[in-house]
Amino acid sequence: MDPEAPHQSRTSQTMESPSSPADHVSSSSSNSISEMSVEEKFRILRSVGEECIQEDELMNLLSKKPLPVCYDGFEPSGRMHIAQGVMKIINVNKMTSAGCKVKIWIADWFAQLNNKMGGDLKKIQTVGQYMIEIWKAVGLNLQGDKVEFLWSSEEINSRSHEYWPLVMDIARRNKLRRIMRCVQIMGRSEQDELTAAQILYPCMQCADIFFPQAIPSVLCNHCGCKSVWGIHLPNLMLGLISVNWAWIRGKLTFLRESIVKILRGKNKPIILSHHMLPGLQQGQEKMSKSDPSSSIFMEDEEAEVNLKIKKAYCPPMIVAGNPCLEYIKFIIFPWFHEFKVERNADNGGEKTFSSFEELVADYESGNLHPADLKPALSKAINKILQPVRDHFKNDPTAKELLRRVKFNEIKLLILTVTGNWKALPTQRERETLQTSFLV
């Protein structure tokens, strides 16, 4: 079996999803959505982000177009951690619950430009399919064609006569120094030795804001796990929303300025920035796939989750910079709307917190200890992830995809460290490694 052979068509697709504890986030019927007030839709969409520029334009957009189209894109770049897996579902389900349709742009060409998976497009597309399987399993609301997946390579190729003039126009309008300041959006540094492809990346990323309006309506920047969201009206760009991680806010100035130049008098973008989930260790501002101890992956086993949370930074009575509390605030409460702590009577007995503020009060006072909080957090996360584990164990397609992704990552790691896949001491060792992931 060829581990890189495409297993199914990658055309735009909609899929059915199993139920999940998050279903109620997006369970509104068509009738209830049509009856929802503009203010209620605004409240739901505004809750996606921590910061919003031009909030009045968001309200204006919703009053003019009651069923806008939202856009999110991602760069397939390896195994998915819980920030990209669960937080994305929470946000997408909020948008569909407000009557929006969400188009998810799978940025396979961008991952190739950024040299993800060694720049091998087949491996990148395998990762993209693996990520779709995760979102299906964890509870992405796909009922009623509310969510559609589009592959950048296919869409750009089909309309190259529209796309590349946009890229050229953006590149022509901006100096190289400004482009270099934007490379952090793809996880690079200005001090890195960049390829020409990686310098082209920000120009293409900006072009995406305009290009897919005939798809019919999209806005996105492809930042790997750093989601950027968009909303504008089908066939008429009256407004848009983007959601991005805090650490790239300054870098998006380039994109916003380029947008304003090309819009030529049309409404300026509405920027909505969502929270960035930190790594599990002290001082880690974001999760890192290169440091497994800092991340919980979506298909991690229960014991792995328990061990990672047990070792996580969680100082008693301190809330600021505490990743365990961040997980509870941005994952557990949005998912379950409560947090249950089980402990013996001597330590205060069982307690269910109905709000994050209530939990913080107990934690800061010392009434809730990390030794009780951590097991409760592990249990809640494992409950969210169990459908994903079941899906990758029981579904043949998903199981095969996970084997390919893990094998490709191990192979790429060996190649990166040694410069040669055959650097393992013996042919038998190479065959054993391959068999452990592919059989």
PDB file of N, CA and C in Angstrom, residues 58-96:
ATOM      1  N   LEU A  58     -19.935  45.648  12.107  1.00  0.00           N
ATOM      2  CA  LEU A  58     -20.430  44.287  12.267  1.00  0.00           C
ATOM      3  C   LEU A  58     -21.950  44.293  12.400  1.00  0.00           C
ATOM      4  N   MET A  59     -22.467  45.190  13.221  1.00  0.00           N
ATOM      5  CA  MET A  59     -23.916  45.299  13.364  1.00  0.00           C
ATOM      6  C   MET A  59     -24.561  45.709  12.049  1.00  0.00           C
ATOM      7  N   ASN A  60     -23.912  46.610  11.333  1.00  0.00           N
ATOM      8  CA  ASN A  60     -24.419  47.068  10.049  1.00  0.00           C
ATOM      9  C   ASN A  60     -24.470  45.921   9.040  1.00  0.00           C
ATOM     10  N   LEU A  61     -23.433  45.099   9.052  1.00  0.00           N
ATOM     11  CA  LEU A  61     -23.372  43.942   8.156  1.00  0.00           C
ATOM     12  C   LEU A  61     -24.533  42.986   8.404  1.00  0.00           C
ATOM     13  N   LEU A  62     -24.780  42.682   9.670  1.00  0.00           N
ATOM     14  CA  LEU A  62     -25.828  41.726  10.023  1.00  0.00           C
ATOM     15  C   LEU A  62     -27.219  42.277   9.726  1.00  0.00           C
ATOM     16  N   SER A  63     -27.387  43.582   9.838  1.00  0.00           N
ATOM     17  CA  SER A  63     -28.688  44.172   9.531  1.00  0.00           C
ATOM     18  C   SER A  63     -28.976  44.171   8.040  1.00  0.00           C
ATOM     19  N   LYS A  64     -27.924  44.217   7.211  1.00  0.00           N
ATOM     20  CA  LYS A  64     -28.108  44.221   5.763  1.00  0.00           C
ATOM     21  C   LYS A  64     -28.168  42.821   5.175  1.00  0.00           C
ATOM     22  N   LYS A  65     -27.484  41.880   5.810  1.00  0.00           N
ATOM     23  CA  LYS A  65     -27.458  40.510   5.296  1.00  0.00           C
ATOM     24  C   LYS A  65     -27.679  39.560   6.461  1.00  0.00           C
ATOM     25  N   PRO A  66     -28.881  39.053   6.647  1.00  0.00           N
ATOM     26  CA  PRO A  66     -29.173  38.231   7.829  1.00  0.00           C
ATOM     27  C   PRO A  66     -28.470  36.877   7.824  1.00  0.00           C
ATOM     28  N   LEU A  67     -28.074  36.366   6.655  1.00  0.00           N
ATOM     29  CA  LEU A  67     -27.417  35.062   6.568  1.00  0.00           C
ATOM     30  C   LEU A  67     -26.070  35.201   5.861  1.00  0.00           C
ATOM     31  N   PRO A  68     -25.079  35.785   6.491  1.00  0.00           N
ATOM     32  CA  PRO A  68     -23.780  35.989   5.846  1.00  0.00           C
ATOM     33  C   PRO A  68     -23.000  34.684   5.712  1.00  0.00           C
ATOM     34  N   VAL A  69     -21.969  34.749   4.881  1.00  0.00           N
ATOM     35  CA  VAL A  69     -21.089  33.599   4.688  1.00  0.00           C
ATOM     36  C   VAL A  69     -19.783  33.861   5.422  1.00  0.00           C
ATOM     37  N   CYS A  70     -19.343  32.914   6.232  1.00  0.00           N
ATOM     38  CA  CYS A  70     -18.101  33.039   7.000  1.00  0.00           C
ATOM     39  C   CYS A  70     -17.015  32.196   6.351  1.00  0.00           C
ATOM     40  N   TYR A  71     -15.801  32.570   6.627  1.00  0.00           N
ATOM     41  CA  TYR A  71     -14.679  31.865   6.024  1.00  0.00           C
ATOM     42  C   TYR A  71     -13.578  31.637   7.043  1.00  0.00           C
ATOM     43  N   ASP A  72     -13.034  30.436   7.027  1.00  0.00           N
ATOM     44  CA  ASP A  72     -11.885  30.095   7.877  1.00  0.00           C
ATOM     45  C   ASP A  72     -10.936  29.235   7.063  1.00  0.00           C
ATOM     46  N   GLY A  73      -9.662  29.413   7.255  1.00  0.00           N
ATOM     47  CA  GLY A  73      -8.696  28.601   6.530  1.00  0.00           C
ATOM     48  C   GLY A  73      -7.635  28.046   7.455  1.00  0.00           C
ATOM     49  N   PHE A  74      -7.012  26.961   7.048  1.00  0.00           N
ATOM     50  CA  PHE A  74      -5.944  26.381   7.859  1.00  0.00           C
ATOM     51  C   PHE A  74      -4.900  25.752   6.954  1.00  0.00           C
ATOM     52  N   GLU A  75      -3.705  25.721   7.454  1.00  0.00           N
ATOM     53  CA  GLU A  75      -2.562  25.137   6.750  1.00  0.00           C
ATOM     54  C   GLU A  75      -2.314  23.739   7.315  1.00  0.00           C
ATOM     55  N   PRO A  76      -2.522  22.678   6.545  1.00  0.00           N
ATOM     56  CA  PRO A  76      -2.266  21.321   7.053  1.00  0.00           C
ATOM     57  C   PRO A  76      -0.784  21.128   7.348  1.00  0.00           C
ATOM     58  N   SER A  77      -0.459  20.901   8.614  1.00  0.00           N
ATOM     59  CA  SER A  77       0.960  20.894   8.980  1.00  0.00           C
ATOM     60  C   SER A  77       1.308  19.844  10.026  1.00  0.00           C
ATOM     61  N   GLY A  78       0.568  18.749  10.088  1.00  0.00           N
ATOM     62  CA  GLY A  78       0.898  17.708  11.056  1.00  0.00           C
ATOM     63  C   GLY A  78      -0.270  17.423  11.978  1.00  0.00           C
ATOM     64  N   ARG A  79      -0.004  16.761  13.065  1.00  0.00           N
ATOM     65  CA  ARG A  79      -1.065  16.386  14.000  1.00  0.00           C
ATOM     66  C   ARG A  79      -1.744  17.627  14.584  1.00  0.00           C
ATOM     67  N   MET A  80      -3.006  17.481  14.915  1.00  0.00           N
ATOM     68  CA  MET A  80      -3.808  18.603  15.391  1.00  0.00           C
ATOM     69  C   MET A  80      -3.864  18.619  16.913  1.00  0.00           C
ATOM     70  N   HIS A  81      -3.613  19.789  17.508  1.00  0.00           N
ATOM     71  CA  HIS A  81      -3.751  19.895  18.954  1.00  0.00           C
ATOM     72  C   HIS A  81      -5.116  20.473  19.314  1.00  0.00           C
ATOM     73  N   ILE A  82      -5.393  20.501  20.596  1.00  0.00           N
ATOM     74  CA  ILE A  82      -6.739  20.781  21.080  1.00  0.00           C
ATOM     75  C   ILE A  82      -7.188  22.208  20.789  1.00  0.00           C
ATOM     76  N   ALA A  83      -6.243  23.142  20.680  1.00  0.00           N
ATOM     77  CA  ALA A  83      -6.628  24.515  20.355  1.00  0.00           C
ATOM     78  C   ALA A  83      -7.230  24.579  18.961  1.00  0.00           C
ATOM     79  N   GLN A  84      -6.578  23.938  18.007  1.00  0.00           N
ATOM     80  CA  GLN A  84      -7.075  23.939  16.641  1.00  0.00           C
ATOM     81  C   GLN A  84      -8.276  23.016  16.495  1.00  0.00           C
ATOM     82  N   GLY A  85      -8.320  21.964  17.263  1.00  0.00           N
ATOM     83  CA  GLY A  85      -9.391  20.986  17.124  1.00  0.00           C
ATOM     84  C   GLY A  85     -10.675  21.380  17.815  1.00  0.00           C
ATOM     85  N   VAL A  86     -10.605  21.764  19.093  1.00  0.00           N
ATOM     86  CA  VAL A  86     -11.821  22.021  19.865  1.00  0.00           C
ATOM     87  C   VAL A  86     -12.246  23.483  19.775  1.00  0.00           C
ATOM     88  N   MET A  87     -11.290  24.416  19.904  1.00  0.00           N
ATOM     89  CA  MET A  87     -11.670  25.830  19.844  1.00  0.00           C
ATOM     90  C   MET A  87     -12.262  26.189  18.483  1.00  0.00           C
ATOM     91  N   LYS A  88     -11.750  25.599  17.411  1.00  0.00           N
ATOM     92  CA  LYS A  88     -12.308  25.864  16.086  1.00  0.00           C
ATOM     93  C   LYS A  88     -13.758  25.395  16.019  1.00  0.00           C
ATOM     94  N   ILE A  89     -14.040  24.216  16.595  1.00  0.00           N
ATOM     95  CA  ILE A  89     -15.400  23.693  16.565  1.00  0.00           C
ATOM     96  C   ILE A  89     -16.333  24.613  17.339  1.00  0.00           C
ATOM     97  N   ILE A  90     -15.900  25.069  18.498  1.00  0.00           N
ATOM     98  CA  ILE A  90     -16.725  25.977  19.303  1.00  0.00           C
ATOM     99  C   ILE A  90     -17.061  27.230  18.503  1.00  0.00           C
ATOM    100  N   ASN A  91     -16.052  27.810  17.823  1.00  0.00           N
ATOM    101  CA  ASN A  91     -16.268  29.050  17.081  1.00  0.00           C
ATOM    102  C   ASN A  91     -17.104  28.838  15.824  1.00  0.00           C
ATOM    103  N   VAL A  92     -16.828  27.769  15.071  1.00  0.00           N
ATOM    104  CA  VAL A  92     -17.611  27.499  13.861  1.00  0.00           C
ATOM    105  C   VAL A  92     -19.069  27.229  14.228  1.00  0.00           C
ATOM    106  N   ASN A  93     -19.282  26.444  15.277  1.00  0.00           N
ATOM    107  CA  ASN A  93     -20.646  26.140  15.685  1.00  0.00           C
ATOM    108  C   ASN A  93     -21.399  27.381  16.168  1.00  0.00           C
ATOM    109  N   LYS A  94     -20.681  28.314  16.771  1.00  0.00           N
ATOM    110  CA  LYS A  94     -21.316  29.579  17.133  1.00  0.00           C
ATOM    111  C   LYS A  94     -21.777  30.315  15.877  1.00  0.00           C
ATOM    112  N   MET A  95     -20.921  30.332  14.860  1.00  0.00           N
ATOM    113  CA  MET A  95     -21.261  31.062  13.642  1.00  0.00           C
ATOM    114  C   MET A  95     -22.450  30.432  12.922  1.00  0.00           C
ATOM    115  N   THR A  96     -22.460  29.111  12.825  1.00  0.00           N
ATOM    116  CA  THR A  96     -23.600  28.468  12.169  1.00  0.00           C
ATOM    117  C   THR A  96     -24.873  28.631  12.983  1.00  0.00           C
TER     118      THR A  96
END
